[in-house]
Short mmCIF file of N, CA and C in Angstrom, two decimals:
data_model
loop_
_atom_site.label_atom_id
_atom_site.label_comp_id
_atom_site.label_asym_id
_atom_site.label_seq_id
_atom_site.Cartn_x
_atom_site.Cartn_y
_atom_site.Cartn_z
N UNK A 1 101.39 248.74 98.14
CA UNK A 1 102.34 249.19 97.17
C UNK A 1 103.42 249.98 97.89
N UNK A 2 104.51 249.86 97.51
CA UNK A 2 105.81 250.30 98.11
C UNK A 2 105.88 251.53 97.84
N UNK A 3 106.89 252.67 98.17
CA UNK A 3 107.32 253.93 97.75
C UNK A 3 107.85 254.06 96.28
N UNK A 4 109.02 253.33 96.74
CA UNK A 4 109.33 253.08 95.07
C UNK A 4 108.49 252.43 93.84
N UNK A 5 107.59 251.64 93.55
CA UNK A 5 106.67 251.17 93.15
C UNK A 5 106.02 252.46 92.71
N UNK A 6 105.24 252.94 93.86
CA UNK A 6 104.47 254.27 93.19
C UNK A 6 105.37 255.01 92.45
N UNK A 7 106.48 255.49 92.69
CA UNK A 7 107.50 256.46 92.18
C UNK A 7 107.27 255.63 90.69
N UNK A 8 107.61 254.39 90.47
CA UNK A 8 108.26 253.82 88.88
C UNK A 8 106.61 254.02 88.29
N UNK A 9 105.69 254.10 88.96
CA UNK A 9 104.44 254.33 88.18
C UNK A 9 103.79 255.62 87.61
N UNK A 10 104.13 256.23 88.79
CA UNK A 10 104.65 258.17 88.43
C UNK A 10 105.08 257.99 86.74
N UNK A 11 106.44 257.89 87.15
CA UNK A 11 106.91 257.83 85.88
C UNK A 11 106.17 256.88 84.71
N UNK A 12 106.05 255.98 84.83
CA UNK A 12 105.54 255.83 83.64
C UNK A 12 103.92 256.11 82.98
N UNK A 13 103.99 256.97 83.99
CA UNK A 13 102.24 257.37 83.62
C UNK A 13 102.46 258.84 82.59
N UNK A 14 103.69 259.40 83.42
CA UNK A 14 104.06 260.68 82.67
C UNK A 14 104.96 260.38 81.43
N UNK A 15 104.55 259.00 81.51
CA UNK A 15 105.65 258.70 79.55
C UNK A 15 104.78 258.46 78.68
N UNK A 16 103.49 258.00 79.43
CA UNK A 16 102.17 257.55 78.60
C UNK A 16 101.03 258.47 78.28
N UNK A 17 101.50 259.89 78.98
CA UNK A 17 100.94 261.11 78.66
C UNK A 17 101.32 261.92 77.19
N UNK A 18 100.21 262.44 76.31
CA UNK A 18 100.97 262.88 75.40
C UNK A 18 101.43 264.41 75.71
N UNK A 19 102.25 265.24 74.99
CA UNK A 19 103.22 266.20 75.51
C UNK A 19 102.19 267.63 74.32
N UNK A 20 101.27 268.27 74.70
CA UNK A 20 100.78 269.05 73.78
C UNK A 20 101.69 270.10 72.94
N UNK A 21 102.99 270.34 73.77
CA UNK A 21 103.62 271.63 72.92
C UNK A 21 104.94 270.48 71.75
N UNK A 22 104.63 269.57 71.83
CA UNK A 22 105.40 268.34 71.21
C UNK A 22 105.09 268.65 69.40
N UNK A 23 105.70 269.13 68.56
CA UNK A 23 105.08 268.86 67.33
C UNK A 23 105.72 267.65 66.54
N UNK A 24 104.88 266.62 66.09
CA UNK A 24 105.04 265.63 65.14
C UNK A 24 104.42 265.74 63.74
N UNK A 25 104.94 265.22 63.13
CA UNK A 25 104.17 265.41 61.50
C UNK A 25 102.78 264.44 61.43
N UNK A 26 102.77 263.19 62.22
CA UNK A 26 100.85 263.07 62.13
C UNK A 26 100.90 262.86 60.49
N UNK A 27 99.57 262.49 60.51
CA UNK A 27 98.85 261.49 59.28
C UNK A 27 98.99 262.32 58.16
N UNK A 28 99.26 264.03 58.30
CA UNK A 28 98.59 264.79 57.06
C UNK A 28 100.77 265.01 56.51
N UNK A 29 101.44 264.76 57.43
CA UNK A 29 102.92 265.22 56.50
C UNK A 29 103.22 263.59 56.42
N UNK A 30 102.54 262.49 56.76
CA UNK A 30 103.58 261.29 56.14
C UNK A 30 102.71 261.29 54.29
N UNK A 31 101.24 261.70 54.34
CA UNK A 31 100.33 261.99 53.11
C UNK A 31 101.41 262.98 52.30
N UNK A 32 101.75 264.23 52.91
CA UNK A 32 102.71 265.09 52.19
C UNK A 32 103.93 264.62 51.57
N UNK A 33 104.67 263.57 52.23
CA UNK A 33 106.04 262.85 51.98
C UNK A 33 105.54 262.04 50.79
N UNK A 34 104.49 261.29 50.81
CA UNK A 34 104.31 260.23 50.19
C UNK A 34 103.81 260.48 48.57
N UNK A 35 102.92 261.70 48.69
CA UNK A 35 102.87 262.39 47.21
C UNK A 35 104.24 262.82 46.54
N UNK A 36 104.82 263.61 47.57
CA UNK A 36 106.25 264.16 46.88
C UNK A 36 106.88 263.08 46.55
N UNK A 37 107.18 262.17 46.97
CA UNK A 37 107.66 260.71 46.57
C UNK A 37 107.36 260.23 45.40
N UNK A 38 106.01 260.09 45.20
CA UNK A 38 105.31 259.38 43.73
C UNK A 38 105.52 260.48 42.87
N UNK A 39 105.76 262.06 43.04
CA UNK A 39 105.87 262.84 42.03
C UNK A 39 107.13 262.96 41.62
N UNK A 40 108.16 262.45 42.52
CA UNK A 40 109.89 262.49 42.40
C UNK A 40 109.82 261.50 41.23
N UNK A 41 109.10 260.64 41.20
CA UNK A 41 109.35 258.89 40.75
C UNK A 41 108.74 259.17 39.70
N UNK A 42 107.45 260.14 39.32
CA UNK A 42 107.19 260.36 37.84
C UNK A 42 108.19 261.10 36.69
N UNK A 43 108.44 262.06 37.85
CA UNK A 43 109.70 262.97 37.17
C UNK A 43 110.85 262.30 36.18
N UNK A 44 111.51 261.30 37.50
CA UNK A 44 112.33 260.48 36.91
C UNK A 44 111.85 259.58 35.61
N UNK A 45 110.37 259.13 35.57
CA UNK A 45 110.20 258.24 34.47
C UNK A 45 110.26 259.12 33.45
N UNK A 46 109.87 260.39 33.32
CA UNK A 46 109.67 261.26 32.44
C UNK A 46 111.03 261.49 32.03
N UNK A 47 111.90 261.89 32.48
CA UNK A 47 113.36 262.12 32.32
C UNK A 47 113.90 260.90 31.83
N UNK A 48 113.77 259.97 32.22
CA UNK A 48 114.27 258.57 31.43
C UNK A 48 113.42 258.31 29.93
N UNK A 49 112.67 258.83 29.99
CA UNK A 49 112.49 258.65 28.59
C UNK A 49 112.66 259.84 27.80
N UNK A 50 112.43 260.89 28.25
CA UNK A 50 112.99 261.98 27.08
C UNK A 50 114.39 262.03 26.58
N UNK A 51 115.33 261.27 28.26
CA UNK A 51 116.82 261.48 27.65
C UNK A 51 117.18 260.20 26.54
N UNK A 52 116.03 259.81 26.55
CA UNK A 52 116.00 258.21 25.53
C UNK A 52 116.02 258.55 24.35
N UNK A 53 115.02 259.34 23.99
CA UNK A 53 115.18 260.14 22.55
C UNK A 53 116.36 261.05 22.27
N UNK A 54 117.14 261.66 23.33
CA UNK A 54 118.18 262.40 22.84
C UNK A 54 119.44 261.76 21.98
N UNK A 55 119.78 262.42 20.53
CA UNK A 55 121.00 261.39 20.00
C UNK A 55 121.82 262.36 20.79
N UNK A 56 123.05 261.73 20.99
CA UNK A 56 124.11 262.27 21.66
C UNK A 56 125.35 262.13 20.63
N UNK A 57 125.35 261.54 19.36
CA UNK A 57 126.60 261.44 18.56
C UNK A 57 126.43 263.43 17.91
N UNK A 58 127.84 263.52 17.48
CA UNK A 58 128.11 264.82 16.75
C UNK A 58 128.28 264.57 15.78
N UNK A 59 127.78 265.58 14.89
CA UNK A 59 127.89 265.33 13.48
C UNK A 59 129.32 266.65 13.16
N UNK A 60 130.02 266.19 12.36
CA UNK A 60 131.45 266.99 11.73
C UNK A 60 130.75 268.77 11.09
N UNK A 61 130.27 269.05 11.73
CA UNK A 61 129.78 270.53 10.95
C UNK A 61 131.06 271.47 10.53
N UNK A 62 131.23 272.05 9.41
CA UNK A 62 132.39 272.49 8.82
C UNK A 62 131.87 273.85 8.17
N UNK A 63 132.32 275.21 8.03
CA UNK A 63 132.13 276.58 7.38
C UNK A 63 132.05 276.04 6.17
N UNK A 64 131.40 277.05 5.24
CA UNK A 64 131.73 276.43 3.84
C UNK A 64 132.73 276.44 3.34
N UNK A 65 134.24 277.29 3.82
CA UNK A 65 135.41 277.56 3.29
C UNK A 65 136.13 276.45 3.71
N UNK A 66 135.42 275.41 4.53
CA UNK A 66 135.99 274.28 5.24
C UNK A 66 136.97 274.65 6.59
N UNK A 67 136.80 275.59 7.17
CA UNK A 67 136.98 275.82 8.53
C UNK A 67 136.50 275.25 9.19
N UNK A 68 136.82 274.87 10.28
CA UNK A 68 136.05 274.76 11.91
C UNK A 68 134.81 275.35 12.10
N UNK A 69 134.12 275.15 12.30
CA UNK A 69 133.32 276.01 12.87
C UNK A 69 133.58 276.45 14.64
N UNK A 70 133.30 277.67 14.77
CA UNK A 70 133.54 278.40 16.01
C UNK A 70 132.65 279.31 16.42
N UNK A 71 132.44 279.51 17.72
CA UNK A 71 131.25 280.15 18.08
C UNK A 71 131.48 281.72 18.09
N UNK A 72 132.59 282.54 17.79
CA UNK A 72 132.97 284.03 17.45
C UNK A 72 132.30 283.99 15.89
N UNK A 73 132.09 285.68 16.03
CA UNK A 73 131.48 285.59 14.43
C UNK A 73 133.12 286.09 13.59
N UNK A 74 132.79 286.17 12.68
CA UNK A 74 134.66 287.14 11.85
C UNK A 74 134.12 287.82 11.62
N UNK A 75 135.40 288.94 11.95
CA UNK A 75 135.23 289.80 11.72
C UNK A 75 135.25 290.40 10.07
N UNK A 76 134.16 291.21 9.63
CA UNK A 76 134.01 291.61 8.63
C UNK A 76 135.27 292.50 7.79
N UNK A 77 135.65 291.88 6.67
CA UNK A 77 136.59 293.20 5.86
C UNK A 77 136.36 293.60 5.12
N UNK A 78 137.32 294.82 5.40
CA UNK A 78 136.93 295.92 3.82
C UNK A 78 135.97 296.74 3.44
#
């Protein structure tokens, strides 16, 4: 085996080493991703159907004196 030869094997022995101070997320955060995922996706079904029941038309609400209605109260007289 040549110089260089050993050298390119060096190296790739130290690529095939794992790196202990290396942090990866591993089996227990793709489990973490994958719940938060299915719970995002319930959310949404839940939200698609409650906003299903919402009516969204306005109804003409009028004072009894036939004003507007407005969200200030009046002021009281007299």
């Amino acid at each position: 085996m040549s110089a260089s030869a050993s050298q390119a094997m060096t190296h790739l022995v130290t690529l095939a080493e794992v790196d202990e101070n290396k942090v990866t997320p591993g089996v227990l955060g793709f489990i973490v991703f994958a719940v938060m995922a299915v719970a995002v996706w319930f959310l949404m079904k839940s939200m698609n159907r409650h906003m299903g029941k919402v009516d969204f038309t306005e109804s003409a609400e009028t004072e009894p004196e036939g004003g507007p209605v407005s969200g200030r109260a009046k002021p009281q007289q007299g």
